[in-house]
Structure formats: C-alpha cells, structure tokens
mmCIF file with all atom_site columns, C-alpha atoms in Angstrom:
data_model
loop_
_atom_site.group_PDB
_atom_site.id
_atom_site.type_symbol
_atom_site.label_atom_id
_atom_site.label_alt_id
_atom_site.label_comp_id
_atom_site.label_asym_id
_atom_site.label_entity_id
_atom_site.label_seq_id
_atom_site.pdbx_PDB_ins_code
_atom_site.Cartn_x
_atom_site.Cartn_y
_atom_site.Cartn_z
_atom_site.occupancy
_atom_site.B_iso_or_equiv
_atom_site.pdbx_formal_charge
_atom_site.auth_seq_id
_atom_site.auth_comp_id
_atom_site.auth_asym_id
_atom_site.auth_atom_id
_atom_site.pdbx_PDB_model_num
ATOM 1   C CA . UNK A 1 1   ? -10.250 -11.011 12.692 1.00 89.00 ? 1   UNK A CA 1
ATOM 2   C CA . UNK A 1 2   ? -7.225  -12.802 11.103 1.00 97.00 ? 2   UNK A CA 1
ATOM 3   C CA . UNK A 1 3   ? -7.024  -16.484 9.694  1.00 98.00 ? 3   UNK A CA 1
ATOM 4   C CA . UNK A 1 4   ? -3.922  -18.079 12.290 1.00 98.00 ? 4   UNK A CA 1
ATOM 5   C CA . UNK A 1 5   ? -2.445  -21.424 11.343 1.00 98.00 ? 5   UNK A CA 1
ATOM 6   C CA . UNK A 1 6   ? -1.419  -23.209 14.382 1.00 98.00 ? 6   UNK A CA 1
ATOM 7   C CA . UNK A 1 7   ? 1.651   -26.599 13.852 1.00 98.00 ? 7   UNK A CA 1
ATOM 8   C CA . UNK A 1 8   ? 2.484   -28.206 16.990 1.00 97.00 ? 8   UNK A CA 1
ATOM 9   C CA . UNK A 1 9   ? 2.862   -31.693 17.815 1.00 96.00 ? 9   UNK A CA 1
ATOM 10  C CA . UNK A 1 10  ? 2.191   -30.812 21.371 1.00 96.00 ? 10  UNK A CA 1
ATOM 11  C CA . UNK A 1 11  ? -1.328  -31.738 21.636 1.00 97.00 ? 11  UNK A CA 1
ATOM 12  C CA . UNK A 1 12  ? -1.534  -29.663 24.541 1.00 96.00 ? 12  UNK A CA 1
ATOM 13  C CA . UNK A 1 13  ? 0.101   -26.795 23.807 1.00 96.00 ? 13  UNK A CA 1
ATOM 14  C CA . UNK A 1 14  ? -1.339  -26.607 20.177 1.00 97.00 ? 14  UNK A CA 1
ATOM 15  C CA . UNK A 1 15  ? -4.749  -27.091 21.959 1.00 97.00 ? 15  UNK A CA 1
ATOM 16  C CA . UNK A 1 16  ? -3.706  -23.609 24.658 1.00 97.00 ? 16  UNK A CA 1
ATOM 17  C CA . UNK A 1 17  ? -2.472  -21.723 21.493 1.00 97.00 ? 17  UNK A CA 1
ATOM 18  C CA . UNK A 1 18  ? -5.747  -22.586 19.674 1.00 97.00 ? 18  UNK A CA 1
ATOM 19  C CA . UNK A 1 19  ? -7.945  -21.562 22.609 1.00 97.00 ? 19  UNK A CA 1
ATOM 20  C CA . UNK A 1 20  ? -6.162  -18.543 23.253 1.00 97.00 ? 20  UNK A CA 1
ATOM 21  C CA . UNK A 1 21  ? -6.421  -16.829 19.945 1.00 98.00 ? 21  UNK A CA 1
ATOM 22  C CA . UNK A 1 22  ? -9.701  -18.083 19.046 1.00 97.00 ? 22  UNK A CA 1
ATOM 23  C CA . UNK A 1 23  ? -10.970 -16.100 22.337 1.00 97.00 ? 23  UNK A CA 1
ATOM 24  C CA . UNK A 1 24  ? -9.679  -13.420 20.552 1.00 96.00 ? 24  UNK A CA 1
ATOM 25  C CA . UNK A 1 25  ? -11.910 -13.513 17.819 1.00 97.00 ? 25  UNK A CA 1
ATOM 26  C CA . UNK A 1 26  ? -8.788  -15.617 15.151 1.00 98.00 ? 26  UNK A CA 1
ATOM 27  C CA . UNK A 1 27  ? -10.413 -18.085 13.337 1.00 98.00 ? 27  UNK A CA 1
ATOM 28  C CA . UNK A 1 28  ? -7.700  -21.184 13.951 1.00 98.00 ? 28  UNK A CA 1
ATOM 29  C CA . UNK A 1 29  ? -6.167  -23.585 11.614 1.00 98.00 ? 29  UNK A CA 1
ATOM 30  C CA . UNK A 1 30  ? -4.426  -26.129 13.709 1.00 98.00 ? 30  UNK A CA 1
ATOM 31  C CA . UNK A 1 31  ? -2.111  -28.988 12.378 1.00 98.00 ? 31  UNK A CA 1
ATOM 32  C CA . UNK A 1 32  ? 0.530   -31.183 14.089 1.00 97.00 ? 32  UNK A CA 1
ATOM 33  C CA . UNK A 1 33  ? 3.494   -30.916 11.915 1.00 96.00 ? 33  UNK A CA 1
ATOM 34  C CA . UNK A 1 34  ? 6.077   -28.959 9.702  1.00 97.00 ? 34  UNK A CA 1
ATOM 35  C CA . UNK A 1 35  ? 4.233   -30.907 6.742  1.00 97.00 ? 35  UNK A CA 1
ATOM 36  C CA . UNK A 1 36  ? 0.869   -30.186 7.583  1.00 98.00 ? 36  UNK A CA 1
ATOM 37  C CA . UNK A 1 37  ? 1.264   -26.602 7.933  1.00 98.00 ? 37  UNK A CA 1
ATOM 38  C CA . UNK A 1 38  ? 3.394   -26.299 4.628  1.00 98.00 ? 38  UNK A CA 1
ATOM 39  C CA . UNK A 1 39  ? 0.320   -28.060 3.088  1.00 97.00 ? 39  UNK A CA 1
ATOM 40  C CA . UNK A 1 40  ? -2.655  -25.980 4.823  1.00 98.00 ? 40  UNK A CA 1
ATOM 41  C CA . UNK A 1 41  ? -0.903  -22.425 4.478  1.00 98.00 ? 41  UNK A CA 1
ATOM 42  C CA . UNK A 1 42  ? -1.233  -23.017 0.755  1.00 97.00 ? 42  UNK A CA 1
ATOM 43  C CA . UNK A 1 43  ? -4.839  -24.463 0.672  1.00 97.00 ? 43  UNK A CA 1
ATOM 44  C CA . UNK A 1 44  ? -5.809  -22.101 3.826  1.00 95.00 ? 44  UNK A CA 1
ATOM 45  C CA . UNK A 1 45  ? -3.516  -18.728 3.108  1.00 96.00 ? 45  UNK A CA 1
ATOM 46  C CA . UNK A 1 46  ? -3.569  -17.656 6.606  1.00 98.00 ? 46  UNK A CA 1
ATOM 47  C CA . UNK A 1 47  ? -2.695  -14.343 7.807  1.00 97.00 ? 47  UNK A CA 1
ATOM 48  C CA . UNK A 1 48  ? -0.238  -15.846 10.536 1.00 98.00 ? 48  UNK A CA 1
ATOM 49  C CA . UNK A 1 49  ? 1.506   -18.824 11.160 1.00 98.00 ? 49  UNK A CA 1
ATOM 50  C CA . UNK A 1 50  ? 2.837   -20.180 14.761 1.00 98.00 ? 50  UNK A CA 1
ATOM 51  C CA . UNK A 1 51  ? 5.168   -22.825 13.929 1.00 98.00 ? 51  UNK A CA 1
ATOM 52  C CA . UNK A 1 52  ? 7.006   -25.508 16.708 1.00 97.00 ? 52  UNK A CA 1
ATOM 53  C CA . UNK A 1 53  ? 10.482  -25.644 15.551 1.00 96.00 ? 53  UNK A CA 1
ATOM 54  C CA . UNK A 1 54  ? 10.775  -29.351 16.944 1.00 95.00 ? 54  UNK A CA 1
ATOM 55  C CA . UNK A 1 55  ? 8.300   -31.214 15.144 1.00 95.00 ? 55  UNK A CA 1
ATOM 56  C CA . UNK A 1 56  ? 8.550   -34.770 13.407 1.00 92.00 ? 56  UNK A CA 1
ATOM 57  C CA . UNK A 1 57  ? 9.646   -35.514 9.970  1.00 93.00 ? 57  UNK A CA 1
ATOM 58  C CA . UNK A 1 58  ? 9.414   -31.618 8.655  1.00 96.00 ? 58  UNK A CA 1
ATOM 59  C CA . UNK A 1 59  ? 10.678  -29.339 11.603 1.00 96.00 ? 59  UNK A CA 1
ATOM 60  C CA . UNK A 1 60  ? 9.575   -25.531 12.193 1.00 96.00 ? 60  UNK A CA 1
ATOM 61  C CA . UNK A 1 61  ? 12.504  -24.282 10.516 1.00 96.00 ? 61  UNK A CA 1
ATOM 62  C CA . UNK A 1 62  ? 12.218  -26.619 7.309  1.00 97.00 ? 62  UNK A CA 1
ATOM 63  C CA . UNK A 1 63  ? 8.418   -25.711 6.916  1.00 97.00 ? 63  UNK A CA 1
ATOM 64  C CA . UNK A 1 64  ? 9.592   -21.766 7.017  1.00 97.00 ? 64  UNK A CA 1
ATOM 65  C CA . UNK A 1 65  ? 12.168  -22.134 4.644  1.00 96.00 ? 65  UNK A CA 1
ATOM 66  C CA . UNK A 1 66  ? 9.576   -23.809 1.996  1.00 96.00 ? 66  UNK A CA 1
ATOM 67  C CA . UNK A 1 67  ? 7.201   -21.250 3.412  1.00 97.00 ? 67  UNK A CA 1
ATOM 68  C CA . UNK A 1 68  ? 9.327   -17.876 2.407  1.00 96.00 ? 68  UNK A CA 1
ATOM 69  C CA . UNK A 1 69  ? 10.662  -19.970 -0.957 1.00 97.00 ? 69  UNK A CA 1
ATOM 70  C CA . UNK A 1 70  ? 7.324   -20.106 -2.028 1.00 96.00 ? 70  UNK A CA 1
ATOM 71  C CA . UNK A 1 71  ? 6.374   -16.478 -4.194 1.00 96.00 ? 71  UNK A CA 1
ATOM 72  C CA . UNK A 1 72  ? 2.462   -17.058 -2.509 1.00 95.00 ? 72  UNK A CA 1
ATOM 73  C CA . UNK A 1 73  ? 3.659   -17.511 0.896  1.00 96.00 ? 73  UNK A CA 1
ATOM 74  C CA . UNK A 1 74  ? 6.518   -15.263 1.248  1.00 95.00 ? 74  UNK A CA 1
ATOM 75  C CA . UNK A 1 75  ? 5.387   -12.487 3.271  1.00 95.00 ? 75  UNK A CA 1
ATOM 76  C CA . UNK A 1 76  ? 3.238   -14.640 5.611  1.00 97.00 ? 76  UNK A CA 1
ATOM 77  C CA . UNK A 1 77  ? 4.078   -13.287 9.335  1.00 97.00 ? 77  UNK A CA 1
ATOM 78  C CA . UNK A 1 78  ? 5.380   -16.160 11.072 1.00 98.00 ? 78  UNK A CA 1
ATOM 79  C CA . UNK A 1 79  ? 6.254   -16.407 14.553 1.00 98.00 ? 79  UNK A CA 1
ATOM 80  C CA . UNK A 1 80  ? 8.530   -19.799 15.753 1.00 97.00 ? 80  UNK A CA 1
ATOM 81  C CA . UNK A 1 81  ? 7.260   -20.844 19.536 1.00 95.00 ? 81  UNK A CA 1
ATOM 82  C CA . UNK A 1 82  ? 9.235   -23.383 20.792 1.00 92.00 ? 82  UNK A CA 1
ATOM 83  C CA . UNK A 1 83  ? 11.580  -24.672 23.993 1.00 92.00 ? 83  UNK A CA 1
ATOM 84  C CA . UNK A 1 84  ? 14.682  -24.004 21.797 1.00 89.00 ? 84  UNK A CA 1
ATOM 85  C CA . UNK A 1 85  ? 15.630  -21.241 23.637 1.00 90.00 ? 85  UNK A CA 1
ATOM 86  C CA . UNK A 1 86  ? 19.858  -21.064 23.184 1.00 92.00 ? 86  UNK A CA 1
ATOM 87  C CA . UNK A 1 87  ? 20.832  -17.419 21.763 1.00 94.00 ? 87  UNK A CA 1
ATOM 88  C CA . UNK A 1 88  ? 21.885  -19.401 18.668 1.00 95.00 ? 88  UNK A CA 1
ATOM 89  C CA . UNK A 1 89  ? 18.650  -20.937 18.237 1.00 95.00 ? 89  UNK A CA 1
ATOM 90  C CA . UNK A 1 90  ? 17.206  -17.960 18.289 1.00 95.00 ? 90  UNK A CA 1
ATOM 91  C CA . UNK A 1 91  ? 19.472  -16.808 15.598 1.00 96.00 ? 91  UNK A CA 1
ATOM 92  C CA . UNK A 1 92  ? 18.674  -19.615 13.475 1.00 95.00 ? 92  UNK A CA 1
ATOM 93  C CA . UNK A 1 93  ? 15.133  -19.171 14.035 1.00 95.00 ? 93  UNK A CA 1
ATOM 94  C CA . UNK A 1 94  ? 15.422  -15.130 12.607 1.00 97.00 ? 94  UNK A CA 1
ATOM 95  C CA . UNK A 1 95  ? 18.098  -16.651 10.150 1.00 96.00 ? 95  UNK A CA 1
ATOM 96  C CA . UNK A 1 96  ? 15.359  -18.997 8.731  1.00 95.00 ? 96  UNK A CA 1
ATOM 97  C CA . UNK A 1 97  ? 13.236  -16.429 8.290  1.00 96.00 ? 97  UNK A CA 1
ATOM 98  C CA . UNK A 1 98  ? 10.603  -15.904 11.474 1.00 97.00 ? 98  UNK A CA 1
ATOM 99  C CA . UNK A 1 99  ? 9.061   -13.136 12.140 1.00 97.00 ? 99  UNK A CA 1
ATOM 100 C CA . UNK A 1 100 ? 9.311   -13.552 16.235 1.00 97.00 ? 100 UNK A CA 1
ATOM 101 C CA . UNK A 1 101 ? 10.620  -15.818 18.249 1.00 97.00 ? 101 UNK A CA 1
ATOM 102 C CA . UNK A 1 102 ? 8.932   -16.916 21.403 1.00 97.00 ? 102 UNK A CA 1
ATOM 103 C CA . UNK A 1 103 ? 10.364  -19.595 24.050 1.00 95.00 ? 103 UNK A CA 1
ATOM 104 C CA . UNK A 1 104 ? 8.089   -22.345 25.824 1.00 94.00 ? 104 UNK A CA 1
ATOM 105 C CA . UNK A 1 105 ? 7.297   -21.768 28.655 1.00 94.00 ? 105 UNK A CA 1
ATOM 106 C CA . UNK A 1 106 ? 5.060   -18.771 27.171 1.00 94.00 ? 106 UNK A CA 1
ATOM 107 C CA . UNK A 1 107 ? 3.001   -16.602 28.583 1.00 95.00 ? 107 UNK A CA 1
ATOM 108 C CA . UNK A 1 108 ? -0.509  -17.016 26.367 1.00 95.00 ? 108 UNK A CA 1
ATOM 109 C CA . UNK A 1 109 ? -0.689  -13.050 27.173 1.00 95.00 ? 109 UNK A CA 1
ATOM 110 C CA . UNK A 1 110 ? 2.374   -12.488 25.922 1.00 96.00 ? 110 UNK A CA 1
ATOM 111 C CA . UNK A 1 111 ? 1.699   -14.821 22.636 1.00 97.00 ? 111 UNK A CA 1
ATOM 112 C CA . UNK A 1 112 ? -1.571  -12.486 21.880 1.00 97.00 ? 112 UNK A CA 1
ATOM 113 C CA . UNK A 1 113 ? 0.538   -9.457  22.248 1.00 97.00 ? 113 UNK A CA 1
ATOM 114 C CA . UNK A 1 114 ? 2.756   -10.564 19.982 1.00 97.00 ? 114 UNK A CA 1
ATOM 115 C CA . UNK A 1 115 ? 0.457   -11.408 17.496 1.00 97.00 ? 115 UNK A CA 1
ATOM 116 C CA . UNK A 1 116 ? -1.410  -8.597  17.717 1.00 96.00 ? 116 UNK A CA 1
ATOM 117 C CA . UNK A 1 117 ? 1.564   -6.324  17.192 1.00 96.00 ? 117 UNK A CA 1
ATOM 118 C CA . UNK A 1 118 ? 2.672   -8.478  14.080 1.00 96.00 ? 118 UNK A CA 1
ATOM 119 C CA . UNK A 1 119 ? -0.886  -8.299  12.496 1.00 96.00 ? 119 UNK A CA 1
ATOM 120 C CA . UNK A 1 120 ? -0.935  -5.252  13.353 1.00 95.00 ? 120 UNK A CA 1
ATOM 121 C CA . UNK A 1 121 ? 2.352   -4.522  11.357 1.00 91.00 ? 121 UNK A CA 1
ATOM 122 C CA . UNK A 1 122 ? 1.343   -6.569  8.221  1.00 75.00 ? 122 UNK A CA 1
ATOM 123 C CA . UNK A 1 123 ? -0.553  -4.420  5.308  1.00 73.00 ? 123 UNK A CA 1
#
C-alpha cells in the first residue's frame, strides 16, 4: 500500500488517523508538527500527507507552502484535516495548496475514502 505521513499535535486524533489507515494496509509516518512533517516528507517521501492546519510553531498551511515550494515534494497529495471549518478557511486551505480539505469532527470512513480516491488519482 502507500507510505502516509500523519502531523497532528492532537495526540489523540493523530493516534485515530494512524490506526485507521494502518488497518488499511498504509504504512504510517506520524509526527506532531508543521516542522516535523516538513522534515520527514523529505527523509520519508511519502505518498500522502494529512496535515493539522493548527499546529505549534510551523502550522499546516506553512508546512504546505514549503512542501509544494520544494521541486521533490511538489506533487505530494496532501489533504489538510482540521476544526478550521469557515468557508474562507477552506479557501485558504485549497489556496495554500491542499489537495482536500476535511473538517474535525471526521468521520475515519470518510478520511479512508478520501484517501483512497486521492491515491487513487495520483500516477
């Protein structure tokens, strides 16, 4: 199956996300923060990346930004899961460059659909 990085700083949630797709057959990289994930989606190269949008010191949306400015990372799916749920944070969430955007609550059904359909989509 596919390589999924995982940043939350929601133990919990990161912990739900983690269980979920590795029933699935993913094999899971999960890290706490925007930093993190910038860091292990270069040494790791996932074929995914779930990002929290509100995270500490490097948010969601500053760790996709570095994410699509870097030439090895660019076309990495990413989907942005988080409680910011306001039509215009959505916007800035597509703005910023995410693939799909997914509001907490979630459904974990609905978050394997999702990434099923974008790995699905990715050559």
């Amino acid at each position: 199956m596919a390589r999924i990085l995982v940043a939350d700083d929601d133990v919990d949630i990161r912990e739900l996300v983690e269980f979920k797709l590795s029933t699935m057959g993913h094999d899971i990289v999960a890290v706490g923060d925007g930093a993190a994930a910038i860091e292990a989606c270069r040494a790791e190269k996932p074929d995914l990346a779930v990002l929290d949008v509100m995270m500490p010191g490097v948010s969601g949306l500053d760790a996709i930004r570095e994410i699509r400015a870097d030439a090895d990372l660019a076309g990495l799916p990413v989907i942005l899961l988080t409680a910011r749920a306001q039509e215009a944070d959505v916007e800035t969430g597509f703005d910023s460059g995410a693939d799909d955007y997914i509001t907490k609550p979630f459904s974990p059904r609905e978050l394997a659909a999702r990434v099923d359909a974008l790995l699905a989509r990715t050559p």
